[in-house]
mmCIF file of C-alpha atoms in Angstrom:
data_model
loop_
_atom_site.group_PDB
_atom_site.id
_atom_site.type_symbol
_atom_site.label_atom_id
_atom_site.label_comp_id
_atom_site.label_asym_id
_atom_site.label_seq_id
_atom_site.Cartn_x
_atom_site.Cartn_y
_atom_site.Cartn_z
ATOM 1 C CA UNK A 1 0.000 0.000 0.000
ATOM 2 C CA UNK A 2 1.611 3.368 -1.066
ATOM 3 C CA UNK A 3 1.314 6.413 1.545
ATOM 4 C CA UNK A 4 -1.295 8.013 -0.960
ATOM 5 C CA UNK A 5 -3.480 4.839 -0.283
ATOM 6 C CA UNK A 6 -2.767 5.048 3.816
ATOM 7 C CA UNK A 7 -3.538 8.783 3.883
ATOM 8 C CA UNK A 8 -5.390 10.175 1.216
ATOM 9 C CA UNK A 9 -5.289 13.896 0.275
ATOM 10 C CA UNK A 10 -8.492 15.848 1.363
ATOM 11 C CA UNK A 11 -9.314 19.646 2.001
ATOM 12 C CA UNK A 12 -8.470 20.590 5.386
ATOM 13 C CA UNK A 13 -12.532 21.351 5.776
ATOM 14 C CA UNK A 14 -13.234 17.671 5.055
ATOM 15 C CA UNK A 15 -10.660 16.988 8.187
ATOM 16 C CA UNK A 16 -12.793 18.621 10.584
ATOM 17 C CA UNK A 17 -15.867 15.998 11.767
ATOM 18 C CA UNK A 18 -16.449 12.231 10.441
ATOM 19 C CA UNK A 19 -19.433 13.324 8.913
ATOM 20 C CA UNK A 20 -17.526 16.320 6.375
ATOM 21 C CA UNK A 21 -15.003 13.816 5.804
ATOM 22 C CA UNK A 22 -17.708 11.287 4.931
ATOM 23 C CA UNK A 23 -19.629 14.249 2.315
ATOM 24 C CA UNK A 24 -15.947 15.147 1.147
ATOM 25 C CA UNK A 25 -15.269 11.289 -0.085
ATOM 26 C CA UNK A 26 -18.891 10.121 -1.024
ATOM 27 C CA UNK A 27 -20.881 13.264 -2.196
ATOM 28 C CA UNK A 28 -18.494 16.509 -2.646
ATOM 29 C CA UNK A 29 -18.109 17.283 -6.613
ATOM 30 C CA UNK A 30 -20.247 14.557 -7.664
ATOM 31 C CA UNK A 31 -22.573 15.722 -10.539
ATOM 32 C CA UNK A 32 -25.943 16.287 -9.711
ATOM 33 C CA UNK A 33 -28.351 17.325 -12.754
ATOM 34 C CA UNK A 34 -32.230 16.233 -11.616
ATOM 35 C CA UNK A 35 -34.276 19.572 -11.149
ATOM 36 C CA UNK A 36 -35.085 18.971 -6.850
ATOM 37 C CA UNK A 37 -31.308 17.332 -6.339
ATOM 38 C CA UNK A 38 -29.800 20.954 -7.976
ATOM 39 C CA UNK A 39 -32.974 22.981 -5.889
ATOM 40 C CA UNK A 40 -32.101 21.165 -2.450
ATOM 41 C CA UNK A 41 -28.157 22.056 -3.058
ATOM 42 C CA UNK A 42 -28.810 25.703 -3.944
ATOM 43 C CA UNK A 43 -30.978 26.039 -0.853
ATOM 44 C CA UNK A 44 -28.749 24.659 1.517
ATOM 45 C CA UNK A 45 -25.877 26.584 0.171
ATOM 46 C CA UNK A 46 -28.090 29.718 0.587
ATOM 47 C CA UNK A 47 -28.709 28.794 4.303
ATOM 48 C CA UNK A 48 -25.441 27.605 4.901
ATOM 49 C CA UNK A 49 -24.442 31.291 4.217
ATOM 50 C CA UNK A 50 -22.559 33.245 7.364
ATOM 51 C CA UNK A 51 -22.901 29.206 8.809
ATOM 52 C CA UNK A 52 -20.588 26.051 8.957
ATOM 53 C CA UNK A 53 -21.052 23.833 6.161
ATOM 54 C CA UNK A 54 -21.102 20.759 9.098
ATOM 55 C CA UNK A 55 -23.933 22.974 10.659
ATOM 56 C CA UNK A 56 -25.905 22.475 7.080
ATOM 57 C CA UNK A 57 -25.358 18.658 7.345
ATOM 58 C CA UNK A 58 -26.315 18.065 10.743
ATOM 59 C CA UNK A 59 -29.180 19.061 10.267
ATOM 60 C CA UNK A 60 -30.052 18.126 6.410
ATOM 61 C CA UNK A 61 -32.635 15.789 7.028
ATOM 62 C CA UNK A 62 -34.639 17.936 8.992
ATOM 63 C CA UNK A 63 -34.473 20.420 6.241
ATOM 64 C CA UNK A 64 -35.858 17.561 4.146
ATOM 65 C CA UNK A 65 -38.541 16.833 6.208
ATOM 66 C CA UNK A 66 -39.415 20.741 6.976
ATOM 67 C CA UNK A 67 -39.399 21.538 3.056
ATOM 68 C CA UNK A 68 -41.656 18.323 1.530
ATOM 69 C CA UNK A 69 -38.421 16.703 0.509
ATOM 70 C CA UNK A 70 -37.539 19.652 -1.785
ATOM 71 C CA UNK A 71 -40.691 19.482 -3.939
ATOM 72 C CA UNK A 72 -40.690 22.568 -5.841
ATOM 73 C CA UNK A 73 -44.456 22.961 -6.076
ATOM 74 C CA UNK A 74 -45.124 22.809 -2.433
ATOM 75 C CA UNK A 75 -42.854 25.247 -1.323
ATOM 76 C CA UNK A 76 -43.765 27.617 -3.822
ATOM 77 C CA UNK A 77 -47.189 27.644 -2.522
ATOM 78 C CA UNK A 78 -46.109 27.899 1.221
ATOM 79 C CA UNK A 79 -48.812 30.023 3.369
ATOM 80 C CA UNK A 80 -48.080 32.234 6.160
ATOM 81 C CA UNK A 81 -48.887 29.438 8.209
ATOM 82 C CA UNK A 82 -45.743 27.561 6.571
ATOM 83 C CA UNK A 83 -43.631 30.311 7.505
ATOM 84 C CA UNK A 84 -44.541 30.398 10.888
ATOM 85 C CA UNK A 85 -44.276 26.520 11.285
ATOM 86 C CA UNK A 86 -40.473 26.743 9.825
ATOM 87 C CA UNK A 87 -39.172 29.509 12.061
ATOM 88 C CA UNK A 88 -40.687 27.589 14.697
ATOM 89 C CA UNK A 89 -39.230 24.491 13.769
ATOM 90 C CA UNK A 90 -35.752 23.814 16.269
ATOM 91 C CA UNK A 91 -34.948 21.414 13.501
ATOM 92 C CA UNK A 92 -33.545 23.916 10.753
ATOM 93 C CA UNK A 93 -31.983 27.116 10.649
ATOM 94 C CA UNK A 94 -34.451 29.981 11.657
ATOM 95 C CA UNK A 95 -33.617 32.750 9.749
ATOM 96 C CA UNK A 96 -36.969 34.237 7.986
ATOM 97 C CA UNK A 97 -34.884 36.255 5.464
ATOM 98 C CA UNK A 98 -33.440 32.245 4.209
ATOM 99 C CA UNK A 99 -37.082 30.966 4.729
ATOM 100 C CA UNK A 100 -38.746 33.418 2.516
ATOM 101 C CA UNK A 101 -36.142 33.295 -0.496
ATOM 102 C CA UNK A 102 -36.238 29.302 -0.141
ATOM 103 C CA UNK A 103 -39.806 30.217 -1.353
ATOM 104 C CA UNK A 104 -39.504 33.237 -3.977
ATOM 105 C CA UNK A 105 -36.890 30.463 -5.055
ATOM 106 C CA UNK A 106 -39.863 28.049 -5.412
ATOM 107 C CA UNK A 107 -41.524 30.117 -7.131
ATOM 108 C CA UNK A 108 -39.051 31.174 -9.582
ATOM 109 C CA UNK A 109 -38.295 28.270 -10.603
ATOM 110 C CA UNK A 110 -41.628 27.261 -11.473
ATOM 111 C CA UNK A 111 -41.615 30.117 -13.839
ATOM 112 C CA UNK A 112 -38.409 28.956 -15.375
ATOM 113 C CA UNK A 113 -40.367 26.010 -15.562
ATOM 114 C CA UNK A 114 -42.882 27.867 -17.497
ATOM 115 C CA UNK A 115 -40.657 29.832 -20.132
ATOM 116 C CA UNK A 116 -39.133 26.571 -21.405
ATOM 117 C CA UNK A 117 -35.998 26.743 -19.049
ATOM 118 C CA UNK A 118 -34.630 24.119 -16.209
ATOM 119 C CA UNK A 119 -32.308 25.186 -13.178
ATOM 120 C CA UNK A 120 -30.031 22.449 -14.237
ATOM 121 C CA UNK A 121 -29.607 23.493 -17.083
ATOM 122 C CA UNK A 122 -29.300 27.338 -16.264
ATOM 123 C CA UNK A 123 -26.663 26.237 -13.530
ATOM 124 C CA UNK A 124 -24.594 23.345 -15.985
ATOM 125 C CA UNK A 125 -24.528 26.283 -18.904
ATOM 126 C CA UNK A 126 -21.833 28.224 -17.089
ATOM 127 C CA UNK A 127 -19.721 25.337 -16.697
ATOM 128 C CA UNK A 128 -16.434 26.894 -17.235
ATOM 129 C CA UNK A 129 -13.877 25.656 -20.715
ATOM 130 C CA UNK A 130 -11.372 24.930 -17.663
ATOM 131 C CA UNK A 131 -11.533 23.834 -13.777
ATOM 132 C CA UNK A 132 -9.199 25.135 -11.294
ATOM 133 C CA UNK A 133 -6.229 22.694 -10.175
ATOM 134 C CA UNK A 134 -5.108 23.891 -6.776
ATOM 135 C CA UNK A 135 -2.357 22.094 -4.938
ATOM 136 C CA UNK A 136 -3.070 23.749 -1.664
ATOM 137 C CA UNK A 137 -6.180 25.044 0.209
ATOM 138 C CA UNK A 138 -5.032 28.719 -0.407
ATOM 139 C CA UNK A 139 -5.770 28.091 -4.155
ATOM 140 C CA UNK A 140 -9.220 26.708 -4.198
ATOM 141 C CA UNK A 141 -11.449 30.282 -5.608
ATOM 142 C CA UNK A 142 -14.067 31.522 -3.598
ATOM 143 C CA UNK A 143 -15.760 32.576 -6.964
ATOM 144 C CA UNK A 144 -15.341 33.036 -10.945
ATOM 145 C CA UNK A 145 -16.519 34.545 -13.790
ATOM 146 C CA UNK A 146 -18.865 32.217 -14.280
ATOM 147 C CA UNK A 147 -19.869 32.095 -10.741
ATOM 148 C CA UNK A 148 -20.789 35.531 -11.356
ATOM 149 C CA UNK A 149 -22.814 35.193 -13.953
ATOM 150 C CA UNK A 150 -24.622 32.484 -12.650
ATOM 151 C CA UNK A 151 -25.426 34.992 -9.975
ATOM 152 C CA UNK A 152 -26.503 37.548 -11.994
ATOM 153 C CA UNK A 153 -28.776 35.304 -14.328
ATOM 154 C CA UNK A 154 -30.605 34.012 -11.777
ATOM 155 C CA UNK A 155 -30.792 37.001 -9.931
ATOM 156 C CA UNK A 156 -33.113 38.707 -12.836
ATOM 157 C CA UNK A 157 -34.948 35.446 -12.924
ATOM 158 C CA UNK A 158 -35.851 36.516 -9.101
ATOM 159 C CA UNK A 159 -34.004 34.173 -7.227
ATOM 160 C CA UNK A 160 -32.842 35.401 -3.943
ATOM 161 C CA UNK A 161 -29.231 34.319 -1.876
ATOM 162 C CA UNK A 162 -27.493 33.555 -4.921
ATOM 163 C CA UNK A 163 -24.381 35.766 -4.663
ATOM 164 C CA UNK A 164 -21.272 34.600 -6.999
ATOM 165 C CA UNK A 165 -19.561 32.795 -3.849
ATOM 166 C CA UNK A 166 -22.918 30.820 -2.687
ATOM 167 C CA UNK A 167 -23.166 29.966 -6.279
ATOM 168 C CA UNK A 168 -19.487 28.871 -7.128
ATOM 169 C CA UNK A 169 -20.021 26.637 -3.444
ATOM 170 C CA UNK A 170 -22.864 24.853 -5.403
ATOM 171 C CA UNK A 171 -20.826 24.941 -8.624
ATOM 172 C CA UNK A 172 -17.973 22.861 -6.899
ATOM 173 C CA UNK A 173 -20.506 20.698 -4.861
ATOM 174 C CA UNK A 174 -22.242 19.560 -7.369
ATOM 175 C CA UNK A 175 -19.330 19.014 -9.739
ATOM 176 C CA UNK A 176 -19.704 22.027 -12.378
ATOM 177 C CA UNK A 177 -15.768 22.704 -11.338
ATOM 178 C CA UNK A 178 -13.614 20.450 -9.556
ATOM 179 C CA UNK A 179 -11.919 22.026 -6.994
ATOM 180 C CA UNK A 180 -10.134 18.898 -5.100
ATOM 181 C CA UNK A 181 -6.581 19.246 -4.601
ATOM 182 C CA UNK A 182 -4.673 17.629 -7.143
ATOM 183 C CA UNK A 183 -3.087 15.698 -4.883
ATOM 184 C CA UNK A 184 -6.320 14.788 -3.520
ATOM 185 C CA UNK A 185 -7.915 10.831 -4.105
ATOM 186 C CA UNK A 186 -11.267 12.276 -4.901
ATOM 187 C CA UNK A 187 -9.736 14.766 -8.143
ATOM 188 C CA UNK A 188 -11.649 14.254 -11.248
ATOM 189 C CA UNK A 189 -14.443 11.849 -8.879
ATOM 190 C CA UNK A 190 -16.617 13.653 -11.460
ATOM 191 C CA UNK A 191 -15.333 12.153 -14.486
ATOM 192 C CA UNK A 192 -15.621 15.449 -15.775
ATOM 193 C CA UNK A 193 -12.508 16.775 -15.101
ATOM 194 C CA UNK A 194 -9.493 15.651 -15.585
ATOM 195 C CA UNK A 195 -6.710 15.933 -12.959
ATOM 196 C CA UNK A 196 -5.060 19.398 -14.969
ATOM 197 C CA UNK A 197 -8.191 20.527 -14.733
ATOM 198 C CA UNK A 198 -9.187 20.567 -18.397
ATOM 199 C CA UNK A 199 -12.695 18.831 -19.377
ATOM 200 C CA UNK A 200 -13.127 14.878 -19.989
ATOM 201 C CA UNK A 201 -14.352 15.460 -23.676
ATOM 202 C CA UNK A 202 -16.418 18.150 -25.488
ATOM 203 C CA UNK A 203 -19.281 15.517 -24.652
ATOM 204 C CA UNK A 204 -19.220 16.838 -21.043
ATOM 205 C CA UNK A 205 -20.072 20.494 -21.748
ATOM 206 C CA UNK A 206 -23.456 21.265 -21.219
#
C-alpha cells in the first residue's frame, strides 16, 4: 500500500468531523443534474451562508422533512402558516430572510419552468472551458466569472441568496468545477474533469 493509499489527500474542511469527511469522499463534486437534487443544493448553500457547512449537514434531514423533501411545487405555494411553522421548527436554521427566499426560489423556478428553461440546465450552462487545479487550500477560488454570472442570471430570474460565492459553493458541490486538490484521491471523482483541470471530452459540456 503506497502512503497516498494510507492517507489520502483531502481539504483541510473535510478533516474537521467524520461526517464532512464522509460528504468530502462520497458526495463533494459529484454531478448532480435532476431539477429537486440541484434545488435542495442551492438552498442549503443559501442557508449555509454566514454558517458552517457541518452545521448544514447536521441538520439536512430535517431540512428535508421541513421543506416536503424539496418538492418545488409545495414550497412555492407555502402560506403564512408555513412560515410560521419553519421559524418555529428547532430542527432547521431559523432565519426568515433564508425561509422566505427558499420560497420566492420556489416560485421562480416554477416560472423557469414555465418559459421553457430548467435550473439544471441554467446552472450546468456556465460550466467553465477549464476547472481550477489547486495544490493547496489557499488556491481553491471563492468565486469566478462564471460564478458571477450564474449569480446575476438568476438574480433577474428573481431568485434570492445567490451571490457569486454561494453559487461557485454549489458549482464545486455539485461538480460544475472540480476544486479537489490535485493531490487529492477524490480529483476528477466527477469524471468530468481531468486531474489538470481541463474537461473529460467536449461531450461533457453542457
Amino acid at each position: 500500500m503506497t502512503d497516498t493509499e494510507a492517507t489520502p489527500t483531502r481539504a483541510a474542511w473535510a478533516l474537521q468531523a467524520p461526517m464532512l469527511t464522509e460528504y468530502y469522499d462520497t458526495e463533494w463534486g459529484m454531478p448532480v443534474r435532476d431539477e429537486r437534487g440541484v434545488f435542495e443544493r442551492l438552498t442549503l448553500e443559501a442557508f449555509q451562508s454566514g454558517l458552517s457547512w457541518l452545521t448544514i449537514l447536521r441538520k439536512r434531514e430535517n431540512f428535508r422533512a421541513a421543506f416536503d423533501d424539496f418538492d418545488v411545487a409545495a414550497i412555492a405555494a407555502y402560506s403564512d402558516a408555513d412560515v410560521a411553522r419553519l421559524l418555529s421548527d428547532k430542527g432547521i436554521i431559523r432565519n426568515r430572510a433564508k425561509i422566505a427566499a427558499t420560497i420566492a426560489n420556489a416560485q421562480a423556478m416554477l416560472a423557469l419552468h414555465e418559459s421553457g428553461e430548467t435550473l439544471s440546465d441554467l446552472v450546468w450552462s456556465h460550466m467553465p472551458a477549464r476547472s481550477p487545479a489547486p495544490e493547496r487550500d489557499d488556491e481553491v477560488p471563492a468565486t469566478s466569472p462564471e460564478s458571477e454570472a450564474l449569480a446575476k442570471a438568476l438574480k433577474k430570474r428573481g431568485f434570492r441568496f445567490v451571490g457569486p460565492t454561494t453559487m461557485y459553493a454549489l458549482m464545486s458541490a455539485i461538480g460544475v468545477v472540480d476544486v479537489h486538490l490535485v493531490s487529492s484521491h477524490r480529483r476528477g471523482c466527477s469524471g468530468l474533469w481531468n486531474i489538470d483541470g481541463t474537461p473529460v471530452g467536449p461531450a461533457t459540456m453542457v
